[in-house]
Amino acid sequence: DQLMFDAAISLINERGTQKTTLKEIGEMAGYSRGLANYRFGSKDGLMLELFARFDGRWKKHLGSYINGQTGIAAVLAAADALRDFLKLESAYMRAMYLLWYESLGHESEIRNKLADHHNVYRKDATQWIKKGISSGEIKRTINPEQFAVQYCAFIFGLVYQWLVCPDAIDLDKLFDDYEENIRNLLSAKE
């Protein structure tokens, strides 16, 4: 399976999901042209499994950074997790975002799963902010739900820009600036 996933990532990054076939994935992985179809049933089946594996890797990576933190520390830890994931898993990130963006043009299981994941991301960010407000760390004037939307807009907008033109973005400078802005925006301490 891993060889087929690696082949799928490579082909998606080269051609996009629409021009990537199961036959090519199986052959690039060193197997017969029909093995990918036999193993996953369809291209959508393989893409859903690729999505699930990516999601598992991301959740594990993010969890190791968040590690029970809330408030500003959780927001900053999540930003650090993304910065590092973009560097460590750049080919996988690129392939997954291509898959996700290409799924937006039609109703699909991947699009529905992506919508569910966005809801989870907003819910997590909302909880980080609510707990920070409760502890007195974050200003009471911050709307947790609206912050969560803005946080996700930054994350997904950044990845989109990075996909389009990675050389135009200095990730370290961007994240350092973002983290300083977050501290200034959220901190209840003057």
PDB file of C-alpha atoms in Angstrom:
ATOM      1  CA  ASP A   1       0.000   0.000   0.000  1.00  0.00           C
ATOM      2  CA  GLN A   2       2.734   2.468   0.934  1.00  0.00           C
ATOM      3  CA  LEU A   3       4.385   2.117  -2.477  1.00  0.00           C
ATOM      4  CA  MET A   4       1.060   2.860  -4.145  1.00  0.00           C
ATOM      5  CA  PHE A   5       0.454   5.863  -1.878  1.00  0.00           C
ATOM      6  CA  ASP A   6       3.933   7.182  -2.666  1.00  0.00           C
ATOM      7  CA  ALA A   7       3.243   6.725  -6.385  1.00  0.00           C
ATOM      8  CA  ALA A   8      -0.134   8.461  -6.040  1.00  0.00           C
ATOM      9  CA  ILE A   9       1.465  11.433  -4.256  1.00  0.00           C
ATOM     10  CA  SER A  10       4.100  11.742  -6.950  1.00  0.00           C
ATOM     11  CA  LEU A  11       1.593  11.507  -9.802  1.00  0.00           C
ATOM     12  CA  ILE A  12      -0.893  13.908  -8.189  1.00  0.00           C
ATOM     13  CA  ASN A  13       1.864  16.472  -7.699  1.00  0.00           C
ATOM     14  CA  GLU A  14       2.954  16.038 -11.307  1.00  0.00           C
ATOM     15  CA  ARG A  15      -0.463  15.873 -13.025  1.00  0.00           C
ATOM     16  CA  GLY A  16      -3.246  16.607 -10.558  1.00  0.00           C
ATOM     17  CA  THR A  17      -5.872  14.106  -9.470  1.00  0.00           C
ATOM     18  CA  GLN A  18      -7.966  14.194 -12.644  1.00  0.00           C
ATOM     19  CA  LYS A  19      -5.086  13.038 -14.855  1.00  0.00           C
ATOM     20  CA  THR A  20      -3.809  10.415 -12.404  1.00  0.00           C
ATOM     21  CA  THR A  21      -5.067   6.883 -13.035  1.00  0.00           C
ATOM     22  CA  LEU A  22      -5.068   3.743 -10.911  1.00  0.00           C
ATOM     23  CA  LYS A  23      -3.258   1.950 -13.716  1.00  0.00           C
ATOM     24  CA  GLU A  24      -0.393   4.474 -13.593  1.00  0.00           C
ATOM     25  CA  ILE A  25      -0.281   4.357  -9.802  1.00  0.00           C
ATOM     26  CA  GLY A  26       0.008   0.552  -9.820  1.00  0.00           C
ATOM     27  CA  GLU A  27       2.671   0.583 -12.522  1.00  0.00           C
ATOM     28  CA  MET A  28       4.728   3.354 -10.896  1.00  0.00           C
ATOM     29  CA  ALA A  29       4.617   1.421  -7.615  1.00  0.00           C
ATOM     30  CA  GLY A  30       6.071  -1.583  -9.471  1.00  0.00           C
ATOM     31  CA  TYR A  31       2.924  -3.697  -9.558  1.00  0.00           C
ATOM     32  CA  SER A  32       0.533  -4.871 -12.218  1.00  0.00           C
ATOM     33  CA  ARG A  33      -1.812  -2.317 -13.699  1.00  0.00           C
ATOM     34  CA  GLY A  34      -4.796  -3.915 -11.974  1.00  0.00           C
ATOM     35  CA  LEU A  35      -3.475  -4.246  -8.407  1.00  0.00           C
ATOM     36  CA  ALA A  36      -4.404  -0.698  -7.342  1.00  0.00           C
ATOM     37  CA  ASN A  37      -7.925  -1.255  -8.631  1.00  0.00           C
ATOM     38  CA  TYR A  38      -8.139  -4.625  -6.904  1.00  0.00           C
ATOM     39  CA  ARG A  39      -6.788  -3.233  -3.621  1.00  0.00           C
ATOM     40  CA  PHE A  40      -8.835   0.005  -3.455  1.00  0.00           C
ATOM     41  CA  GLY A  41     -11.786  -0.713  -5.744  1.00  0.00           C
ATOM     42  CA  SER A  42     -11.656   2.649  -7.480  1.00  0.00           C
ATOM     43  CA  LYS A  43      -9.619   5.809  -7.755  1.00  0.00           C
ATOM     44  CA  ASP A  44     -11.967   7.443  -5.244  1.00  0.00           C
ATOM     45  CA  GLY A  45     -11.311   4.543  -2.861  1.00  0.00           C
ATOM     46  CA  LEU A  46      -7.564   5.085  -3.101  1.00  0.00           C
ATOM     47  CA  MET A  47      -7.950   8.858  -2.694  1.00  0.00           C
ATOM     48  CA  LEU A  48     -10.136   8.402   0.388  1.00  0.00           C
ATOM     49  CA  GLU A  49      -7.541   6.082   1.913  1.00  0.00           C
ATOM     50  CA  LEU A  50      -4.783   8.568   1.051  1.00  0.00           C
ATOM     51  CA  PHE A  51      -6.846  11.293   2.757  1.00  0.00           C
ATOM     52  CA  ALA A  52      -7.403   9.110   5.841  1.00  0.00           C
ATOM     53  CA  ARG A  53      -3.696   8.357   6.142  1.00  0.00           C
ATOM     54  CA  PHE A  54      -2.788  12.007   5.703  1.00  0.00           C
ATOM     55  CA  ASP A  55      -5.337  12.995   8.318  1.00  0.00           C
ATOM     56  CA  GLY A  56      -3.897  10.454  10.756  1.00  0.00           C
ATOM     57  CA  ARG A  57      -0.373  11.760  10.222  1.00  0.00           C
ATOM     58  CA  TRP A  58      -1.504  15.363  10.628  1.00  0.00           C
ATOM     59  CA  LYS A  59      -3.498  14.658  13.800  1.00  0.00           C
ATOM     60  CA  LYS A  60      -0.567  12.810  15.367  1.00  0.00           C
ATOM     61  CA  HIS A  61       1.828  15.601  14.407  1.00  0.00           C
ATOM     62  CA  LEU A  62      -0.506  18.347  15.645  1.00  0.00           C
ATOM     63  CA  GLY A  63      -1.271  16.454  18.858  1.00  0.00           C
ATOM     64  CA  SER A  64       2.426  16.221  19.673  1.00  0.00           C
ATOM     65  CA  TYR A  65       2.643  20.026  19.487  1.00  0.00           C
ATOM     66  CA  ILE A  66      -0.628  20.891  21.241  1.00  0.00           C
ATOM     67  CA  ASN A  67      -0.199  18.266  23.972  1.00  0.00           C
ATOM     68  CA  GLY A  68      -3.130  19.495  26.079  1.00  0.00           C
ATOM     69  CA  GLN A  69      -2.361  23.205  25.757  1.00  0.00           C
ATOM     70  CA  THR A  70      -5.131  25.778  25.442  1.00  0.00           C
ATOM     71  CA  GLY A  71      -5.366  29.502  24.861  1.00  0.00           C
ATOM     72  CA  ILE A  72      -2.570  31.375  23.141  1.00  0.00           C
ATOM     73  CA  ALA A  73      -0.130  28.512  23.680  1.00  0.00           C
ATOM     74  CA  ALA A  74      -2.382  26.146  21.696  1.00  0.00           C
ATOM     75  CA  VAL A  75      -2.779  28.606  18.806  1.00  0.00           C
ATOM     76  CA  LEU A  76       0.986  29.136  18.660  1.00  0.00           C
ATOM     77  CA  ALA A  77       1.699  25.413  18.946  1.00  0.00           C
ATOM     78  CA  ALA A  78      -0.717  24.690  16.086  1.00  0.00           C
ATOM     79  CA  ALA A  79       1.053  27.300  13.947  1.00  0.00           C
ATOM     80  CA  ASP A  80       4.427  25.721  14.747  1.00  0.00           C
ATOM     81  CA  ALA A  81       3.016  22.306  13.869  1.00  0.00           C
ATOM     82  CA  LEU A  82       1.871  23.558  10.475  1.00  0.00           C
ATOM     83  CA  ARG A  83       5.184  25.300   9.777  1.00  0.00           C
ATOM     84  CA  ASP A  84       7.078  22.093  10.482  1.00  0.00           C
ATOM     85  CA  PHE A  85       4.599  19.869   8.635  1.00  0.00           C
ATOM     86  CA  LEU A  86       4.911  22.039   5.518  1.00  0.00           C
ATOM     87  CA  LYS A  87       8.659  21.487   5.640  1.00  0.00           C
ATOM     88  CA  LEU A  88       8.640  17.786   6.614  1.00  0.00           C
ATOM     89  CA  GLU A  89       5.709  16.618   4.512  1.00  0.00           C
ATOM     90  CA  SER A  90       5.747  19.084   1.629  1.00  0.00           C
ATOM     91  CA  ALA A  91       5.041  16.537  -1.147  1.00  0.00           C
ATOM     92  CA  TYR A  92       2.205  14.962   0.842  1.00  0.00           C
ATOM     93  CA  MET A  93       0.751  18.379   1.739  1.00  0.00           C
ATOM     94  CA  ARG A  94       0.868  19.482  -1.876  1.00  0.00           C
ATOM     95  CA  ALA A  95      -0.849  16.303  -3.085  1.00  0.00           C
ATOM     96  CA  MET A  96      -3.572  16.487  -0.437  1.00  0.00           C
ATOM     97  CA  TYR A  97      -4.382  20.125  -1.077  1.00  0.00           C
ATOM     98  CA  LEU A  98      -4.531  19.475  -4.817  1.00  0.00           C
ATOM     99  CA  LEU A  99      -6.931  16.621  -4.097  1.00  0.00           C
ATOM    100  CA  TRP A 100      -9.032  18.810  -1.808  1.00  0.00           C
ATOM    101  CA  TYR A 101      -9.132  21.820  -4.115  1.00  0.00           C
ATOM    102  CA  GLU A 102     -10.009  19.668  -7.111  1.00  0.00           C
ATOM    103  CA  SER A 103     -12.833  18.081  -5.108  1.00  0.00           C
ATOM    104  CA  LEU A 104     -14.555  21.448  -4.636  1.00  0.00           C
ATOM    105  CA  GLY A 105     -16.011  21.485  -8.130  1.00  0.00           C
ATOM    106  CA  HIS A 106     -18.390  18.593  -7.534  1.00  0.00           C
ATOM    107  CA  GLU A 107     -20.210  16.740  -4.787  1.00  0.00           C
ATOM    108  CA  SER A 108     -17.989  13.931  -3.531  1.00  0.00           C
ATOM    109  CA  GLU A 109     -17.194  11.943  -0.435  1.00  0.00           C
ATOM    110  CA  ILE A 110     -13.824  13.692  -0.190  1.00  0.00           C
ATOM    111  CA  ARG A 111     -15.486  17.109  -0.283  1.00  0.00           C
ATOM    112  CA  ASN A 112     -17.892  16.037   2.463  1.00  0.00           C
ATOM    113  CA  LYS A 113     -15.037  14.685   4.595  1.00  0.00           C
ATOM    114  CA  LEU A 114     -13.100  17.890   4.047  1.00  0.00           C
ATOM    115  CA  ALA A 115     -16.099  19.940   5.217  1.00  0.00           C
ATOM    116  CA  ASP A 116     -16.302  17.751   8.339  1.00  0.00           C
ATOM    117  CA  HIS A 117     -12.607  18.306   9.016  1.00  0.00           C
ATOM    118  CA  HIS A 118     -12.971  22.061   8.653  1.00  0.00           C
ATOM    119  CA  ASN A 119     -15.744  21.955  11.250  1.00  0.00           C
ATOM    120  CA  VAL A 120     -13.434  20.063  13.616  1.00  0.00           C
ATOM    121  CA  TYR A 121     -10.589  22.558  13.063  1.00  0.00           C
ATOM    122  CA  ARG A 122     -12.894  25.499  13.837  1.00  0.00           C
ATOM    123  CA  LYS A 123     -14.298  23.711  16.887  1.00  0.00           C
ATOM    124  CA  ASP A 124     -10.785  23.022  18.225  1.00  0.00           C
ATOM    125  CA  ALA A 125      -9.679  26.635  17.737  1.00  0.00           C
ATOM    126  CA  THR A 126     -12.914  27.857  19.344  1.00  0.00           C
ATOM    127  CA  GLN A 127     -12.240  25.706  22.415  1.00  0.00           C
ATOM    128  CA  TRP A 128      -8.634  26.934  22.715  1.00  0.00           C
ATOM    129  CA  ILE A 129      -9.901  30.522  22.766  1.00  0.00           C
ATOM    130  CA  LYS A 130     -12.805  29.856  25.150  1.00  0.00           C
ATOM    131  CA  LYS A 131     -10.457  28.195  27.631  1.00  0.00           C
ATOM    132  CA  GLY A 132      -8.000  31.075  27.299  1.00  0.00           C
ATOM    133  CA  ILE A 133     -10.777  33.557  28.011  1.00  0.00           C
ATOM    134  CA  SER A 134     -11.934  31.525  31.011  1.00  0.00           C
ATOM    135  CA  SER A 135      -8.419  31.478  32.447  1.00  0.00           C
ATOM    136  CA  GLY A 136      -8.042  35.245  31.979  1.00  0.00           C
ATOM    137  CA  GLU A 137      -5.185  34.850  29.485  1.00  0.00           C
ATOM    138  CA  ILE A 138      -7.206  36.001  26.447  1.00  0.00           C
ATOM    139  CA  LYS A 139      -9.215  39.215  26.163  1.00  0.00           C
ATOM    140  CA  ARG A 140     -12.922  38.774  26.841  1.00  0.00           C
ATOM    141  CA  THR A 141     -13.693  40.871  23.758  1.00  0.00           C
ATOM    142  CA  ILE A 142     -12.432  38.120  21.439  1.00  0.00           C
ATOM    143  CA  ASN A 143     -15.246  36.179  19.779  1.00  0.00           C
ATOM    144  CA  PRO A 144     -14.046  32.535  19.864  1.00  0.00           C
ATOM    145  CA  GLU A 145     -16.109  31.382  16.879  1.00  0.00           C
ATOM    146  CA  GLN A 146     -15.045  34.295  14.676  1.00  0.00           C
ATOM    147  CA  PHE A 147     -11.419  33.894  15.709  1.00  0.00           C
ATOM    148  CA  ALA A 148     -11.621  30.225  14.726  1.00  0.00           C
ATOM    149  CA  VAL A 149     -12.830  31.151  11.230  1.00  0.00           C
ATOM    150  CA  GLN A 150     -10.047  33.725  10.891  1.00  0.00           C
ATOM    151  CA  TYR A 151      -7.473  31.240  12.176  1.00  0.00           C
ATOM    152  CA  CYS A 152      -8.563  28.636   9.623  1.00  0.00           C
ATOM    153  CA  ALA A 153      -8.591  31.281   6.879  1.00  0.00           C
ATOM    154  CA  PHE A 154      -4.964  32.071   7.705  1.00  0.00           C
ATOM    155  CA  ILE A 155      -3.961  28.405   7.739  1.00  0.00           C
ATOM    156  CA  PHE A 156      -5.707  27.399   4.525  1.00  0.00           C
ATOM    157  CA  GLY A 157      -4.934  30.662   2.754  1.00  0.00           C
ATOM    158  CA  LEU A 158      -1.265  30.307   3.622  1.00  0.00           C
ATOM    159  CA  VAL A 159      -1.144  26.753   2.293  1.00  0.00           C
ATOM    160  CA  TYR A 160      -2.893  27.879  -0.899  1.00  0.00           C
ATOM    161  CA  GLN A 161      -0.331  30.647  -1.450  1.00  0.00           C
ATOM    162  CA  TRP A 162       2.508  28.246  -0.652  1.00  0.00           C
ATOM    163  CA  LEU A 163       1.159  25.784  -3.240  1.00  0.00           C
ATOM    164  CA  VAL A 164       0.917  28.465  -5.921  1.00  0.00           C
ATOM    165  CA  CYS A 165       4.344  29.988  -5.341  1.00  0.00           C
ATOM    166  CA  PRO A 166       6.395  28.437  -2.524  1.00  0.00           C
ATOM    167  CA  ASP A 167       9.489  30.519  -3.237  1.00  0.00           C
ATOM    168  CA  ALA A 168       7.555  33.747  -2.623  1.00  0.00           C
ATOM    169  CA  ILE A 169       6.920  32.870   1.018  1.00  0.00           C
ATOM    170  CA  ASP A 170       9.530  32.777   3.755  1.00  0.00           C
ATOM    171  CA  LEU A 171       7.721  30.380   6.087  1.00  0.00           C
ATOM    172  CA  ASP A 172       9.835  31.133   9.127  1.00  0.00           C
ATOM    173  CA  LYS A 173       9.429  34.911   8.855  1.00  0.00           C
ATOM    174  CA  LEU A 174       5.721  34.582   8.089  1.00  0.00           C
ATOM    175  CA  PHE A 175       5.049  32.330  11.081  1.00  0.00           C
ATOM    176  CA  ASP A 176       7.212  34.412  13.420  1.00  0.00           C
ATOM    177  CA  ASP A 177       5.236  37.519  12.429  1.00  0.00           C
ATOM    178  CA  TYR A 178       1.898  35.678  12.703  1.00  0.00           C
ATOM    179  CA  GLU A 179       2.756  34.403  16.172  1.00  0.00           C
ATOM    180  CA  GLU A 180       3.700  37.892  17.357  1.00  0.00           C
ATOM    181  CA  ASN A 181       0.438  39.260  15.936  1.00  0.00           C
ATOM    182  CA  ILE A 182      -1.545  36.514  17.693  1.00  0.00           C
ATOM    183  CA  ARG A 183       0.053  37.367  21.021  1.00  0.00           C
ATOM    184  CA  ASN A 184      -0.756  41.051  20.531  1.00  0.00           C
ATOM    185  CA  LEU A 185      -4.300  40.372  19.378  1.00  0.00           C
ATOM    186  CA  LEU A 186      -5.324  37.862  22.033  1.00  0.00           C
ATOM    187  CA  SER A 187      -3.351  38.641  25.166  1.00  0.00           C
ATOM    188  CA  ALA A 188      -5.376  40.093  28.032  1.00  0.00           C
ATOM    189  CA  LYS A 189      -2.142  41.393  29.554  1.00  0.00           C
ATOM    190  CA  GLU A 190      -1.166  44.874  28.456  1.00  0.00           C
TER     191      GLU A 190
END
